[in-house]
Amino acid sequence: MLREVIVCGQFVRALLAFAGQEWTETNDDFISNLMQGPASDTPAPFMGPPVLLDIETWFAVSQMPAIVHFLGETLELMPADPKLRALAMKVAMMPTTLSTS
């Protein structure tokens, strides 16, 4: 399954690589042009990257936690147990709050 990733972060790249998925990335000019155009011309409403476009289904989603949740579900990476699923979502949301300093 090929995915088009519009300027994705390292966490999304790591998840795709872990799942053995192929993806392509667009450049900054592409995202800048999308953001300057009308919302109707974008694959999904967004304020900025990342945006994931599933080429096979033409489904687009933005915001890293939503992308990670979508990939976890569609790639069958989420645990079956509800408690473990909740912990997986906690981990998925951590990169938005982690600092490298």
mmCIF file with all atom_site columns, C-alpha atoms in Angstrom, residues 6-99:
data_model
loop_
_atom_site.group_PDB
_atom_site.id
_atom_site.type_symbol
_atom_site.label_atom_id
_atom_site.label_alt_id
_atom_site.label_comp_id
_atom_site.label_asym_id
_atom_site.label_entity_id
_atom_site.label_seq_id
_atom_site.pdbx_PDB_ins_code
_atom_site.Cartn_x
_atom_site.Cartn_y
_atom_site.Cartn_z
_atom_site.occupancy
_atom_site.B_iso_or_equiv
_atom_site.pdbx_formal_charge
_atom_site.auth_seq_id
_atom_site.auth_comp_id
_atom_site.auth_asym_id
_atom_site.auth_atom_id
_atom_site.pdbx_PDB_model_num
ATOM 1  C CA . ILE A 1 6  ? 2.795   15.651 2.838  1.00 0.00 ? 6  ILE A CA 1
ATOM 2  C CA . VAL A 1 7  ? 5.799   16.799 4.864  1.00 0.00 ? 7  VAL A CA 1
ATOM 3  C CA . CYS A 1 8  ? 5.502   14.223 7.623  1.00 0.00 ? 8  CYS A CA 1
ATOM 4  C CA . GLY A 1 9  ? 7.302   14.148 10.937 1.00 0.00 ? 9  GLY A CA 1
ATOM 5  C CA . GLN A 1 10 ? 9.737   11.542 12.128 1.00 0.00 ? 10 GLN A CA 1
ATOM 6  C CA . PHE A 1 11 ? 7.127   9.747  14.251 1.00 0.00 ? 11 PHE A CA 1
ATOM 7  C CA . VAL A 1 12 ? 4.897   9.078  11.223 1.00 0.00 ? 12 VAL A CA 1
ATOM 8  C CA . ARG A 1 13 ? 7.935   7.979  9.185  1.00 0.00 ? 13 ARG A CA 1
ATOM 9  C CA . ALA A 1 14 ? 8.975   5.581  11.958 1.00 0.00 ? 14 ALA A CA 1
ATOM 10 C CA . LEU A 1 15 ? 5.504   4.041  12.120 1.00 0.00 ? 15 LEU A CA 1
ATOM 11 C CA . LEU A 1 16 ? 5.340   3.558  8.347  1.00 0.00 ? 16 LEU A CA 1
ATOM 12 C CA . ALA A 1 17 ? 8.829   2.034  8.310  1.00 0.00 ? 17 ALA A CA 1
ATOM 13 C CA . PHE A 1 18 ? 8.010   -0.284 11.249 1.00 0.00 ? 18 PHE A CA 1
ATOM 14 C CA . ALA A 1 19 ? 4.938   -1.523 9.376  1.00 0.00 ? 19 ALA A CA 1
ATOM 15 C CA . GLY A 1 20 ? 6.981   -2.116 6.197  1.00 0.00 ? 20 GLY A CA 1
ATOM 16 C CA . GLN A 1 21 ? 4.975   0.432  4.219  1.00 0.00 ? 21 GLN A CA 1
ATOM 17 C CA . GLU A 1 22 ? 6.116   2.443  1.224  1.00 0.00 ? 22 GLU A CA 1
ATOM 18 C CA . TRP A 1 23 ? 5.513   6.172  1.105  1.00 0.00 ? 23 TRP A CA 1
ATOM 19 C CA . THR A 1 24 ? 6.483   9.257  -0.805 1.00 0.00 ? 24 THR A CA 1
ATOM 20 C CA . GLU A 1 25 ? 6.907   12.738 0.587  1.00 0.00 ? 25 GLU A CA 1
ATOM 21 C CA . THR A 1 26 ? 6.203   16.065 -1.010 1.00 0.00 ? 26 THR A CA 1
ATOM 22 C CA . ASN A 1 27 ? 8.359   19.142 -0.576 1.00 0.00 ? 27 ASN A CA 1
ATOM 23 C CA . ASP A 1 28 ? 7.803   22.418 1.269  1.00 0.00 ? 28 ASP A CA 1
ATOM 24 C CA . ASP A 1 29 ? 6.754   24.272 -1.900 1.00 0.00 ? 29 ASP A CA 1
ATOM 25 C CA . PHE A 1 30 ? 3.889   21.851 -2.424 1.00 0.00 ? 30 PHE A CA 1
ATOM 26 C CA . ILE A 1 31 ? 2.529   22.339 1.091  1.00 0.00 ? 31 ILE A CA 1
ATOM 27 C CA . SER A 1 32 ? 2.964   26.117 0.856  1.00 0.00 ? 32 SER A CA 1
ATOM 28 C CA . ASN A 1 33 ? 0.959   26.232 -2.381 1.00 0.00 ? 33 ASN A CA 1
ATOM 29 C CA . LEU A 1 34 ? -1.795  24.095 -0.862 1.00 0.00 ? 34 LEU A CA 1
ATOM 30 C CA . MET A 1 35 ? -2.044  26.343 2.186  1.00 0.00 ? 35 MET A CA 1
ATOM 31 C CA . GLN A 1 36 ? -2.306  29.474 0.039  1.00 0.00 ? 36 GLN A CA 1
ATOM 32 C CA . GLY A 1 37 ? -5.076  28.087 -2.150 1.00 0.00 ? 37 GLY A CA 1
ATOM 33 C CA . PRO A 1 38 ? -8.753  27.531 -1.407 1.00 0.00 ? 38 PRO A CA 1
ATOM 34 C CA . ALA A 1 39 ? -9.626  24.880 1.179  1.00 0.00 ? 39 ALA A CA 1
ATOM 35 C CA . SER A 1 40 ? -11.640 23.022 -1.464 1.00 0.00 ? 40 SER A CA 1
ATOM 36 C CA . ASP A 1 41 ? -8.375  22.249 -3.303 1.00 0.00 ? 41 ASP A CA 1
ATOM 37 C CA . THR A 1 42 ? -6.756  20.500 -0.330 1.00 0.00 ? 42 THR A CA 1
ATOM 38 C CA . PRO A 1 43 ? -6.933  16.738 0.258  1.00 0.00 ? 43 PRO A CA 1
ATOM 39 C CA . ALA A 1 44 ? -8.048  17.382 3.870  1.00 0.00 ? 44 ALA A CA 1
ATOM 40 C CA . PRO A 1 45 ? -8.698  20.542 5.863  1.00 0.00 ? 45 PRO A CA 1
ATOM 41 C CA . PHE A 1 46 ? -5.483  21.383 7.710  1.00 0.00 ? 46 PHE A CA 1
ATOM 42 C CA . MET A 1 47 ? -3.482  24.255 9.125  1.00 0.00 ? 47 MET A CA 1
ATOM 43 C CA . GLY A 1 48 ? -0.094  22.691 8.417  1.00 0.00 ? 48 GLY A CA 1
ATOM 44 C CA . PRO A 1 49 ? 1.737   19.408 8.025  1.00 0.00 ? 49 PRO A CA 1
ATOM 45 C CA . PRO A 1 50 ? 1.674   16.519 8.443  1.00 0.00 ? 50 PRO A CA 1
ATOM 46 C CA . VAL A 1 51 ? -1.055  15.299 6.129  1.00 0.00 ? 51 VAL A CA 1
ATOM 47 C CA . LEU A 1 52 ? -1.365  11.680 5.045  1.00 0.00 ? 52 LEU A CA 1
ATOM 48 C CA . LEU A 1 53 ? -3.112  10.749 1.814  1.00 0.00 ? 53 LEU A CA 1
ATOM 49 C CA . ASP A 1 54 ? -3.908  7.064  1.343  1.00 0.00 ? 54 ASP A CA 1
ATOM 50 C CA . ILE A 1 55 ? -3.551  6.718  -2.431 1.00 0.00 ? 55 ILE A CA 1
ATOM 51 C CA . GLU A 1 56 ? -5.521  3.453  -2.603 1.00 0.00 ? 56 GLU A CA 1
ATOM 52 C CA . THR A 1 57 ? -8.642  4.883  -0.955 1.00 0.00 ? 57 THR A CA 1
ATOM 53 C CA . TRP A 1 58 ? -8.107  8.626  -1.522 1.00 0.00 ? 58 TRP A CA 1
ATOM 54 C CA . PHE A 1 59 ? -8.587  9.172  2.192  1.00 0.00 ? 59 PHE A CA 1
ATOM 55 C CA . ALA A 1 60 ? -6.691  12.129 3.633  1.00 0.00 ? 60 ALA A CA 1
ATOM 56 C CA . VAL A 1 61 ? -6.133  12.977 7.283  1.00 0.00 ? 61 VAL A CA 1
ATOM 57 C CA . SER A 1 62 ? -4.103  15.660 9.018  1.00 0.00 ? 62 SER A CA 1
ATOM 58 C CA . GLN A 1 63 ? -2.673  16.093 12.537 1.00 0.00 ? 63 GLN A CA 1
ATOM 59 C CA . MET A 1 64 ? -0.112  13.607 13.805 1.00 0.00 ? 64 MET A CA 1
ATOM 60 C CA . PRO A 1 65 ? -2.240  11.856 16.490 1.00 0.00 ? 65 PRO A CA 1
ATOM 61 C CA . ALA A 1 66 ? -5.069  11.298 13.978 1.00 0.00 ? 66 ALA A CA 1
ATOM 62 C CA . ILE A 1 67 ? -2.601  9.991  11.372 1.00 0.00 ? 67 ILE A CA 1
ATOM 63 C CA . VAL A 1 68 ? -1.018  7.612  13.878 1.00 0.00 ? 68 VAL A CA 1
ATOM 64 C CA . HIS A 1 69 ? -4.436  6.371  15.005 1.00 0.00 ? 69 HIS A CA 1
ATOM 65 C CA . PHE A 1 70 ? -5.503  5.798  11.385 1.00 0.00 ? 70 PHE A CA 1
ATOM 66 C CA . LEU A 1 71 ? -2.285  3.922  10.569 1.00 0.00 ? 71 LEU A CA 1
ATOM 67 C CA . GLY A 1 72 ? -2.492  1.888  13.773 1.00 0.00 ? 72 GLY A CA 1
ATOM 68 C CA . GLU A 1 73 ? -6.020  0.776  12.908 1.00 0.00 ? 73 GLU A CA 1
ATOM 69 C CA . THR A 1 74 ? -5.568  0.165  9.181  1.00 0.00 ? 74 THR A CA 1
ATOM 70 C CA . LEU A 1 75 ? -2.219  -1.603 9.563  1.00 0.00 ? 75 LEU A CA 1
ATOM 71 C CA . GLU A 1 76 ? -3.573  -3.708 12.443 1.00 0.00 ? 76 GLU A CA 1
ATOM 72 C CA . LEU A 1 77 ? -0.950  -2.437 14.882 1.00 0.00 ? 77 LEU A CA 1
ATOM 73 C CA . MET A 1 78 ? -3.393  -1.572 17.670 1.00 0.00 ? 78 MET A CA 1
ATOM 74 C CA . PRO A 1 79 ? -3.847  -4.090 20.501 1.00 0.00 ? 79 PRO A CA 1
ATOM 75 C CA . ALA A 1 80 ? -7.225  -5.810 20.870 1.00 0.00 ? 80 ALA A CA 1
ATOM 76 C CA . ASP A 1 81 ? -7.452  -5.136 24.621 1.00 0.00 ? 81 ASP A CA 1
ATOM 77 C CA . PRO A 1 82 ? -9.117  -1.756 25.360 1.00 0.00 ? 82 PRO A CA 1
ATOM 78 C CA . LYS A 1 83 ? -6.658  -0.981 28.169 1.00 0.00 ? 83 LYS A CA 1
ATOM 79 C CA . LEU A 1 84 ? -3.679  -1.583 25.903 1.00 0.00 ? 84 LEU A CA 1
ATOM 80 C CA . ARG A 1 85 ? -5.348  0.425  23.130 1.00 0.00 ? 85 ARG A CA 1
ATOM 81 C CA . ALA A 1 86 ? -5.659  3.361  25.535 1.00 0.00 ? 86 ALA A CA 1
ATOM 82 C CA . LEU A 1 87 ? -1.964  3.073  26.399 1.00 0.00 ? 87 LEU A CA 1
ATOM 83 C CA . ALA A 1 88 ? -1.087  2.913  22.712 1.00 0.00 ? 88 ALA A CA 1
ATOM 84 C CA . MET A 1 89 ? -3.026  6.140  22.112 1.00 0.00 ? 89 MET A CA 1
ATOM 85 C CA . LYS A 1 90 ? -1.181  7.746  25.031 1.00 0.00 ? 90 LYS A CA 1
ATOM 86 C CA . VAL A 1 91 ? 2.130   6.889  23.391 1.00 0.00 ? 91 VAL A CA 1
ATOM 87 C CA . ALA A 1 92 ? 0.862   8.131  20.018 1.00 0.00 ? 92 ALA A CA 1
ATOM 88 C CA . MET A 1 93 ? 0.085   11.525 21.518 1.00 0.00 ? 93 MET A CA 1
ATOM 89 C CA . MET A 1 94 ? 3.388   11.864 23.409 1.00 0.00 ? 94 MET A CA 1
ATOM 90 C CA . PRO A 1 95 ? 5.546   13.143 20.514 1.00 0.00 ? 95 PRO A CA 1
ATOM 91 C CA . THR A 1 96 ? 3.467   16.311 20.398 1.00 0.00 ? 96 THR A CA 1
ATOM 92 C CA . THR A 1 97 ? 4.550   17.102 23.947 1.00 0.00 ? 97 THR A CA 1
ATOM 93 C CA . LEU A 1 98 ? 8.113   15.750 24.063 1.00 0.00 ? 98 LEU A CA 1
ATOM 94 C CA . SER A 1 99 ? 11.093  18.071 23.995 1.00 0.00 ? 99 SER A CA 1
#
